[in-house]
Amino acid sequence: MVGGESEKRKVVVVVGGGVAGALLAKNMQFDADVVLIDPKEYFEIPWACLRSMVEPSFAERILINHTDYLSNGRIITSRATGITESEVFTEDGQTILYDYLVLATGHADPTPRSRKDRLEQFQQADPTPRSRKDRLEQFQQDNATIKSSSSVLIIGGGRMGVELAGEISVDYPEKKVTLIHKGPRLLEFIGAKASNKALKWLKLKGVDVLLEQSVDLDSITEGERVFTTSAGKSVSADCHFVCVGRPLGSTWLQETFLKESLDKSKRLMVDKNLRVKGRRNIFAIGDITDIHEIKLGYLAQDQAAVVAKNLKLLLKGGRESKLATYKPAPAMAVVSLGRKRGVAQLPFTAISGRLPGMFKSKDLFVGRTRKMMGVGPRVV
């Protein structure tokens, strides 16, 4: 058993080592006995993974071992399977006592999946490799698949699908890229003006975009080369990537005492201080929360900063009336279109071209994020 009343410092358990959980654990490691529970040995910068599929060496910078930024905390490489009001249970049989708990399990599946990977997904909650070495090899395999294919099908026209289409069309302009999306427009999480700009750019790059059509994913067999859409159109492709259906990391909570704290979308309901409603010592951050805003990495980082501030206050015996509050952010997002261009959704307008590309697309905020995590902008 890890932790307990004999510890001089309070125990803060963070479940989930993604963009929100990793930053929170880093920021709390010298203020409490921090325990980070994550099935992976590393933190991955999720919005940069698509670049790694066309440039595998880029992955060296986006995969950061938990031990590189968490020098004063404990890391349990396992999956959380259950909780009580004072304990967390893990897949490998451990029981961890906590004084404060932060749930940051977000979304599983940060990268597109092929048919084989989707089958694996049904067998485990998240098929993402546990070791950094295996994850690097996965990017190499994805790149090899793209390079050996003359045509690529992308299923799903959200951020992931659009950015992957942009990466492939820029780095491999000779390849035929087809993007199928079931909705009436791409990037439906942002405004119509921004999505239309992205559509126009993709078409200029030769990407064949099929809207209001879908593919029956369950009908796809291994080695499939011809795909039939819901409109009866046949699409030939040497490989395909599924960019839809990213599962929310809350399934395990449905079997715990927090099941009543999940809304209809299986997101945790939180108050203005980011505590799970009705719970004084349990917080939630990132995609798993019911906060009404676009689910983006930098906003998850903002939430982590608020919870870190609140935990430090509570650990010092501060008054709850002084807890920091989190205010949902306005609709702002930048979608990269290859290496030099992008489209940005701003509060009152949308812009595209080199300006948003300079803001995000060149480095995808990787240097900034690495510096934030205390590991330096580049791999030494």
Short mmCIF file of C-alpha atoms in Angstrom, two decimals:
data_model
loop_
_atom_site.label_atom_id
_atom_site.label_comp_id
_atom_site.label_asym_id
_atom_site.label_seq_id
_atom_site.Cartn_x
_atom_site.Cartn_y
_atom_site.Cartn_z
CA MET A 1 0.00 0.00 0.00
CA VAL A 2 1.34 3.40 -1.05
CA GLY A 3 0.81 6.59 0.97
CA GLY A 4 -0.97 6.89 4.27
CA GLU A 5 -1.39 8.96 7.40
CA SER A 6 2.24 8.42 8.42
CA GLU A 7 3.38 10.60 5.52
CA LYS A 8 4.41 14.09 6.64
CA ARG A 9 2.94 15.65 3.54
CA LYS A 10 -0.52 15.20 2.10
CA VAL A 11 -0.87 12.76 -0.77
CA VAL A 12 -2.10 14.11 -4.10
CA VAL A 13 -2.93 11.38 -6.60
CA VAL A 14 -3.20 12.36 -10.27
CA VAL A 15 -4.88 9.83 -12.55
CA GLY A 16 -3.86 10.41 -16.15
CA GLY A 17 -0.52 11.58 -17.51
CA GLY A 18 -1.79 13.56 -20.49
CA VAL A 19 -1.47 17.26 -21.19
CA ALA A 20 -3.42 18.28 -18.07
CA GLY A 21 -2.40 15.61 -15.59
CA ALA A 22 1.31 15.71 -16.42
CA LEU A 23 1.53 19.47 -15.96
CA LEU A 24 -0.39 19.34 -12.69
CA ALA A 25 1.84 16.59 -11.30
CA LYS A 26 4.94 18.58 -12.27
CA ASN A 27 3.63 21.75 -10.63
CA MET A 28 2.66 19.97 -7.39
CA GLN A 29 5.67 17.72 -6.88
CA PHE A 30 7.40 19.93 -4.29
CA ASP A 31 4.22 20.81 -2.38
CA ALA A 32 2.81 17.35 -1.69
CA ASP A 33 3.53 13.65 -1.97
CA VAL A 34 2.51 13.38 -5.63
CA VAL A 35 1.59 10.04 -7.19
CA LEU A 36 1.00 9.97 -10.94
CA ILE A 37 -0.95 6.99 -12.29
CA ASP A 38 -0.73 6.48 -16.03
CA PRO A 39 -0.63 3.36 -18.23
CA LYS A 40 2.17 4.91 -20.28
CA GLU A 41 5.75 5.61 -19.26
CA TYR A 42 5.68 8.94 -21.06
CA PHE A 43 3.75 12.14 -21.69
CA GLU A 44 2.81 12.80 -25.31
CA ILE A 45 2.10 16.21 -26.80
CA PRO A 46 -1.15 15.16 -28.47
CA TRP A 47 -1.64 17.97 -30.98
CA ALA A 48 1.77 17.24 -32.52
CA CYS A 49 1.38 13.50 -33.13
CA LEU A 50 0.14 13.87 -36.71
CA ARG A 51 3.39 15.56 -37.75
CA SER A 52 5.20 12.53 -36.36
CA MET A 53 3.35 10.29 -38.82
CA VAL A 54 4.95 12.06 -41.78
CA GLU A 55 8.21 12.91 -39.97
CA PRO A 56 8.96 10.17 -37.43
CA SER A 57 12.02 11.97 -36.03
CA PHE A 58 9.68 14.72 -34.82
CA ALA A 59 8.28 12.19 -32.33
CA GLU A 60 11.54 12.31 -30.37
CA ARG A 61 10.51 15.76 -29.13
CA ILE A 62 6.84 15.09 -28.44
CA LEU A 63 7.33 12.01 -26.25
CA ILE A 64 8.63 12.95 -22.80
CA ASN A 65 9.27 10.28 -20.18
CA HIS A 66 7.38 11.01 -16.97
CA THR A 67 10.64 10.64 -15.08
CA ASP A 68 12.14 13.55 -17.05
CA TYR A 69 9.82 16.16 -15.54
CA LEU A 70 8.62 14.43 -12.35
CA SER A 71 11.79 14.16 -10.29
CA ASN A 72 10.12 14.43 -6.90
CA GLY A 73 7.02 12.32 -7.37
CA ARG A 74 6.08 8.67 -7.72
CA ILE A 75 5.00 7.18 -11.01
CA ILE A 76 2.79 4.12 -11.22
CA THR A 77 2.75 2.73 -14.76
CA SER A 78 -0.63 1.10 -14.68
CA ARG A 79 -4.27 1.87 -15.35
CA ALA A 80 -6.64 3.07 -12.63
CA THR A 81 -9.53 0.63 -12.36
CA GLY A 82 -11.48 1.89 -9.35
CA ILE A 83 -11.69 4.46 -6.58
CA THR A 84 -13.24 5.02 -3.19
CA GLU A 85 -13.44 8.23 -1.19
CA SER A 86 -9.85 7.68 -0.05
CA GLU A 87 -8.24 5.08 -2.34
CA VAL A 88 -7.35 4.41 -5.96
CA PHE A 89 -7.03 0.86 -7.28
CA THR A 90 -4.84 -0.01 -10.23
CA GLU A 91 -4.80 -2.72 -12.85
CA ASP A 92 -1.59 -4.20 -11.44
CA GLY A 93 -3.15 -4.70 -8.01
CA GLN A 94 -1.95 -1.66 -6.10
CA THR A 95 -4.00 0.39 -3.65
CA ILE A 96 -3.00 4.04 -3.24
CA LEU A 97 -4.34 6.19 -0.43
CA TYR A 98 -4.98 9.86 -1.19
CA ASP A 99 -5.86 13.09 0.53
CA TYR A 100 -6.63 14.82 -2.76
CA LEU A 101 -7.47 13.21 -6.07
CA VAL A 102 -7.26 14.77 -9.54
CA LEU A 103 -8.90 12.95 -12.45
CA ALA A 104 -7.35 13.77 -15.83
CA THR A 105 -7.96 10.74 -18.03
CA GLY A 106 -9.13 12.81 -21.02
CA HIS A 107 -9.53 11.01 -24.33
CA ALA A 108 -7.79 7.82 -25.33
CA ASP A 109 -6.38 7.27 -28.81
CA PRO A 110 -4.39 10.41 -29.72
CA THR A 111 -3.58 9.24 -33.26
CA PRO A 112 -5.62 7.87 -36.19
CA ARG A 113 -6.15 4.13 -36.29
CA SER A 114 -6.18 1.52 -39.03
CA ARG A 115 -8.50 -1.50 -39.07
CA LYS A 116 -5.98 -3.61 -37.13
CA ASP A 117 -5.58 -0.93 -34.47
CA ARG A 118 -9.35 -0.54 -34.14
CA LEU A 119 -9.68 -4.27 -33.44
CA GLU A 120 -7.05 -3.92 -30.71
CA GLN A 121 -8.99 -0.98 -29.29
CA PHE A 122 -11.95 -3.23 -28.57
CA GLN A 123 -9.65 -5.47 -26.54
CA GLN A 124 -8.19 -2.73 -24.34
CA ALA A 125 -9.26 0.74 -23.23
CA ASP A 126 -6.39 2.43 -25.08
CA PRO A 127 -4.10 0.70 -27.57
CA THR A 128 -1.40 3.38 -27.25
CA PRO A 129 1.96 1.69 -26.49
CA ARG A 130 3.11 1.82 -22.87
CA SER A 131 6.79 2.38 -23.61
CA ARG A 132 8.31 5.36 -25.39
CA LYS A 133 10.35 3.00 -27.58
CA ASP A 134 7.23 1.19 -28.79
CA ARG A 135 5.46 4.48 -29.46
CA LEU A 136 8.38 5.69 -31.57
CA GLU A 137 8.23 2.44 -33.53
CA GLN A 138 4.51 2.97 -34.08
CA PHE A 139 5.19 6.33 -35.71
CA GLN A 140 7.82 4.68 -37.89
CA GLN A 141 5.29 2.07 -38.97
CA ASP A 142 2.65 4.71 -39.75
CA ASN A 143 5.17 6.61 -41.83
CA ALA A 144 6.20 3.46 -43.69
CA THR A 145 2.54 2.77 -44.48
CA ILE A 146 2.02 6.28 -45.86
CA LYS A 147 5.26 6.24 -47.87
CA SER A 148 4.46 2.87 -49.47
CA SER A 149 0.93 3.92 -50.47
CA SER A 150 0.04 5.88 -53.58
CA SER A 151 -3.40 6.71 -52.20
CA VAL A 152 -4.63 7.39 -48.66
CA LEU A 153 -8.16 7.47 -47.27
CA ILE A 154 -8.89 9.52 -44.15
CA ILE A 155 -12.21 8.86 -42.42
CA GLY A 156 -13.37 11.80 -40.34
CA GLY A 157 -13.18 15.55 -40.97
CA GLY A 158 -12.62 16.89 -37.47
CA ARG A 159 -9.34 18.47 -36.35
CA MET A 160 -7.44 15.19 -36.52
CA GLY A 161 -8.63 14.26 -40.01
CA VAL A 162 -8.11 17.72 -41.48
CA GLU A 163 -4.63 18.11 -39.99
CA LEU A 164 -3.56 14.64 -41.13
CA ALA A 165 -4.78 15.41 -44.65
CA GLY A 166 -2.79 18.63 -44.52
CA GLU A 167 0.38 16.93 -43.30
CA ILE A 168 0.26 14.22 -45.98
CA SER A 169 -0.69 16.53 -48.86
CA VAL A 170 2.22 18.89 -48.04
CA ASP A 171 4.92 16.30 -47.34
CA TYR A 172 3.78 13.82 -50.00
CA PRO A 173 2.06 15.90 -52.70
CA GLU A 174 2.27 13.01 -55.18
CA LYS A 175 -0.16 10.89 -53.14
CA LYS A 176 -3.89 10.89 -53.72
CA VAL A 177 -5.64 11.82 -50.48
CA THR A 178 -9.38 11.38 -49.95
CA LEU A 179 -11.15 12.72 -46.88
CA ILE A 180 -14.63 11.46 -46.00
CA HIS A 181 -16.74 13.27 -43.41
CA LYS A 182 -20.30 12.47 -42.37
CA GLY A 183 -21.19 16.08 -41.51
CA PRO A 184 -22.18 18.94 -43.81
CA ARG A 185 -18.86 20.74 -43.24
CA LEU A 186 -15.39 20.09 -41.91
CA LEU A 187 -14.24 21.15 -38.43
CA GLU A 188 -17.74 21.39 -37.03
CA PHE A 189 -16.40 22.35 -33.58
CA ILE A 190 -15.52 25.82 -34.92
CA GLY A 191 -17.31 28.36 -37.12
CA ALA A 192 -18.46 27.82 -40.69
CA LYS A 193 -16.14 30.51 -42.06
CA ALA A 194 -13.07 28.78 -40.66
CA SER A 195 -14.18 25.35 -41.88
CA ASN A 196 -14.82 26.72 -45.38
CA LYS A 197 -11.31 28.17 -45.49
CA ALA A 198 -9.88 24.79 -44.54
CA LEU A 199 -11.99 23.06 -47.21
CA LYS A 200 -10.81 25.51 -49.87
CA TRP A 201 -7.16 24.96 -48.92
CA LEU A 202 -7.46 21.16 -48.96
CA LYS A 203 -9.05 21.23 -52.40
CA LEU A 204 -6.25 23.46 -53.69
CA LYS A 205 -3.84 20.78 -52.46
CA GLY A 206 -5.69 18.15 -54.45
CA VAL A 207 -7.45 16.49 -51.53
CA ASP A 208 -10.78 14.94 -52.57
CA VAL A 209 -13.25 15.88 -49.82
CA LEU A 210 -16.53 13.96 -49.62
CA LEU A 211 -19.02 15.57 -47.23
CA GLU A 212 -22.22 14.10 -45.80
CA GLN A 213 -20.92 10.60 -46.42
CA SER A 214 -19.60 7.92 -44.13
CA VAL A 215 -17.97 4.50 -44.21
CA ASP A 216 -19.20 1.51 -42.22
CA LEU A 217 -16.12 0.90 -40.11
CA ASP A 218 -17.28 -2.53 -39.00
CA SER A 219 -17.46 -3.71 -42.60
CA ILE A 220 -13.82 -2.90 -43.35
CA THR A 221 -11.62 -5.98 -43.57
CA GLU A 222 -7.83 -6.23 -43.16
CA GLY A 223 -6.13 -5.20 -46.39
CA GLU A 224 -9.22 -3.41 -47.73
CA ARG A 225 -8.47 -1.41 -50.90
CA VAL A 226 -11.93 -0.32 -52.08
CA PHE A 227 -14.28 1.48 -49.70
CA THR A 228 -17.96 2.18 -50.33
CA THR A 229 -19.49 5.28 -48.80
CA SER A 230 -23.02 5.69 -47.49
CA ALA A 231 -23.84 7.50 -50.75
CA GLY A 232 -22.74 4.48 -52.79
CA LYS A 233 -19.49 6.03 -54.00
CA SER A 234 -16.47 3.73 -54.31
CA VAL A 235 -13.13 5.06 -53.10
CA SER A 236 -9.88 3.25 -53.87
CA ALA A 237 -7.04 3.64 -51.36
CA ASP A 238 -3.91 1.68 -50.50
CA CYS A 239 -4.29 2.51 -46.81
CA HIS A 240 -6.74 4.24 -44.53
CA PHE A 241 -6.78 6.01 -41.20
CA VAL A 242 -9.80 6.33 -38.92
CA CYS A 243 -10.03 9.78 -37.32
CA VAL A 244 -13.37 9.38 -35.54
CA GLY A 245 -14.62 7.76 -32.38
CA ARG A 246 -11.97 8.76 -29.86
CA PRO A 247 -13.25 7.25 -26.60
CA LEU A 248 -13.57 9.44 -23.53
CA GLY A 249 -11.49 8.14 -20.65
CA SER A 250 -14.38 7.88 -18.21
CA THR A 251 -15.60 4.31 -18.73
CA TRP A 252 -13.94 3.05 -15.54
CA LEU A 253 -15.69 5.73 -13.46
CA GLN A 254 -19.10 4.29 -14.32
CA GLU A 255 -18.36 1.42 -11.94
CA THR A 256 -17.34 3.70 -9.05
CA PHE A 257 -19.05 5.91 -6.51
CA LEU A 258 -18.59 8.82 -8.94
CA LYS A 259 -21.01 7.34 -11.48
CA GLU A 260 -23.66 9.84 -10.37
CA SER A 261 -21.20 12.67 -11.05
CA LEU A 262 -21.11 11.86 -14.79
CA ASP A 263 -23.43 13.73 -17.12
CA LYS A 264 -25.23 12.20 -20.11
CA SER A 265 -22.05 12.46 -22.18
CA LYS A 266 -20.10 10.62 -19.44
CA ARG A 267 -18.16 13.74 -18.51
CA LEU A 268 -17.49 14.66 -14.89
CA MET A 269 -19.58 17.55 -13.65
CA VAL A 270 -17.35 20.13 -11.96
CA ASP A 271 -17.91 23.37 -10.08
CA LYS A 272 -16.25 26.73 -10.72
CA ASN A 273 -13.19 25.63 -8.73
CA LEU A 274 -12.88 22.46 -10.88
CA ARG A 275 -13.86 20.18 -8.04
CA VAL A 276 -16.19 17.32 -8.89
CA LYS A 277 -19.57 18.62 -7.77
CA GLY A 278 -20.35 17.58 -4.23
CA ARG A 279 -16.75 16.49 -3.50
CA ARG A 280 -14.36 18.59 -1.44
CA ASN A 281 -11.13 16.75 -2.24
CA ILE A 282 -11.64 15.45 -5.79
CA PHE A 283 -10.85 17.61 -8.82
CA ALA A 284 -11.15 16.96 -12.55
CA ILE A 285 -9.38 18.66 -15.45
CA GLY A 286 -9.13 18.41 -19.22
CA ASP A 287 -11.39 16.71 -21.74
CA ILE A 288 -13.13 14.62 -19.09
CA THR A 289 -14.92 17.63 -17.56
CA ASP A 290 -18.34 18.99 -18.52
CA ILE A 291 -17.02 22.55 -18.98
CA HIS A 292 -18.74 24.14 -21.97
CA GLU A 293 -15.81 25.09 -24.18
CA ILE A 294 -13.79 23.61 -27.03
CA LYS A 295 -11.65 20.78 -25.70
CA LEU A 296 -8.14 21.97 -26.48
CA GLY A 297 -4.74 21.30 -24.98
CA TYR A 298 -3.91 24.83 -23.89
CA LEU A 299 -7.23 25.08 -22.06
CA ALA A 300 -6.49 21.82 -20.25
CA GLN A 301 -3.18 23.37 -19.21
CA ASP A 302 -5.05 26.44 -17.93
CA GLN A 303 -7.29 24.17 -15.87
CA ALA A 304 -4.25 22.38 -14.46
CA ALA A 305 -2.85 25.74 -13.35
CA VAL A 306 -6.09 26.61 -11.54
CA VAL A 307 -6.22 23.27 -9.73
CA ALA A 308 -2.54 23.51 -8.77
CA LYS A 309 -3.24 26.91 -7.24
CA ASN A 310 -6.25 25.56 -5.37
CA LEU A 311 -4.43 22.50 -4.08
CA LYS A 312 -1.55 24.60 -2.79
CA LEU A 313 -4.03 26.84 -1.00
CA LEU A 314 -5.83 23.90 0.59
CA LEU A 315 -2.56 22.20 1.57
CA LYS A 316 -1.57 25.35 3.45
CA GLY A 317 -4.90 25.43 5.26
CA GLY A 318 -6.28 28.36 3.29
CA ARG A 319 -9.95 29.29 3.26
CA GLU A 320 -12.12 27.76 0.56
CA SER A 321 -13.56 31.20 -0.16
CA LYS A 322 -10.13 32.05 -1.61
CA LEU A 323 -10.13 29.20 -4.13
CA ALA A 324 -9.38 30.22 -7.71
CA THR A 325 -12.16 29.88 -10.24
CA TYR A 326 -12.02 28.73 -13.84
CA LYS A 327 -13.91 30.63 -16.51
CA PRO A 328 -14.76 28.85 -19.78
CA ALA A 329 -12.81 30.31 -22.68
CA PRO A 330 -14.34 31.85 -25.83
CA ALA A 331 -14.25 29.85 -29.04
CA MET A 332 -10.66 30.14 -30.27
CA ALA A 333 -8.71 27.44 -32.06
CA VAL A 334 -5.92 27.08 -34.60
CA VAL A 335 -5.91 24.15 -37.02
CA SER A 336 -2.62 23.57 -38.82
CA LEU A 337 -2.62 22.97 -42.56
CA GLY A 338 0.73 21.41 -43.25
CA ARG A 339 3.96 23.05 -42.15
CA LYS A 340 3.42 26.70 -43.04
CA ARG A 341 -0.27 27.46 -43.09
CA GLY A 342 -3.27 27.17 -40.84
CA VAL A 343 -6.77 28.37 -40.13
CA ALA A 344 -7.69 30.19 -36.93
CA GLN A 345 -11.07 30.58 -35.30
CA LEU A 346 -11.10 33.85 -33.34
CA PRO A 347 -13.96 35.20 -31.19
CA PHE A 348 -15.39 37.39 -33.96
CA THR A 349 -13.75 36.21 -37.17
CA ALA A 350 -11.68 33.53 -38.86
CA ILE A 351 -8.37 33.88 -40.68
CA SER A 352 -6.25 31.50 -42.72
CA GLY A 353 -2.86 31.45 -44.37
CA ARG A 354 0.68 32.07 -43.17
CA LEU A 355 -0.18 34.10 -40.06
CA PRO A 356 -1.93 31.28 -38.16
CA GLY A 357 0.62 28.94 -39.71
CA MET A 358 3.46 30.92 -38.15
CA PHE A 359 1.62 30.81 -34.84
CA LYS A 360 1.20 27.04 -34.73
CA SER A 361 2.14 24.98 -37.77
CA LYS A 362 5.93 25.29 -37.88
CA ASP A 363 6.68 23.84 -34.43
CA LEU A 364 3.16 22.94 -33.23
CA PHE A 365 3.95 24.53 -29.84
CA VAL A 366 6.32 21.66 -29.09
CA GLY A 367 9.22 23.87 -27.97
CA ARG A 368 6.90 25.90 -25.76
CA THR A 369 5.35 22.80 -24.22
CA ARG A 370 8.70 21.14 -23.54
CA LYS A 371 9.90 24.31 -21.82
CA MET A 372 6.70 24.41 -19.77
CA MET A 373 7.38 20.84 -18.66
CA GLY A 374 10.92 21.81 -17.66
CA VAL A 375 12.78 19.62 -20.15
CA GLY A 376 14.11 22.24 -22.56
CA PRO A 377 12.83 23.04 -26.06
CA ARG A 378 14.88 20.31 -27.74
CA VAL A 379 15.99 16.76 -27.00
CA VAL A 380 19.55 16.70 -25.70
#
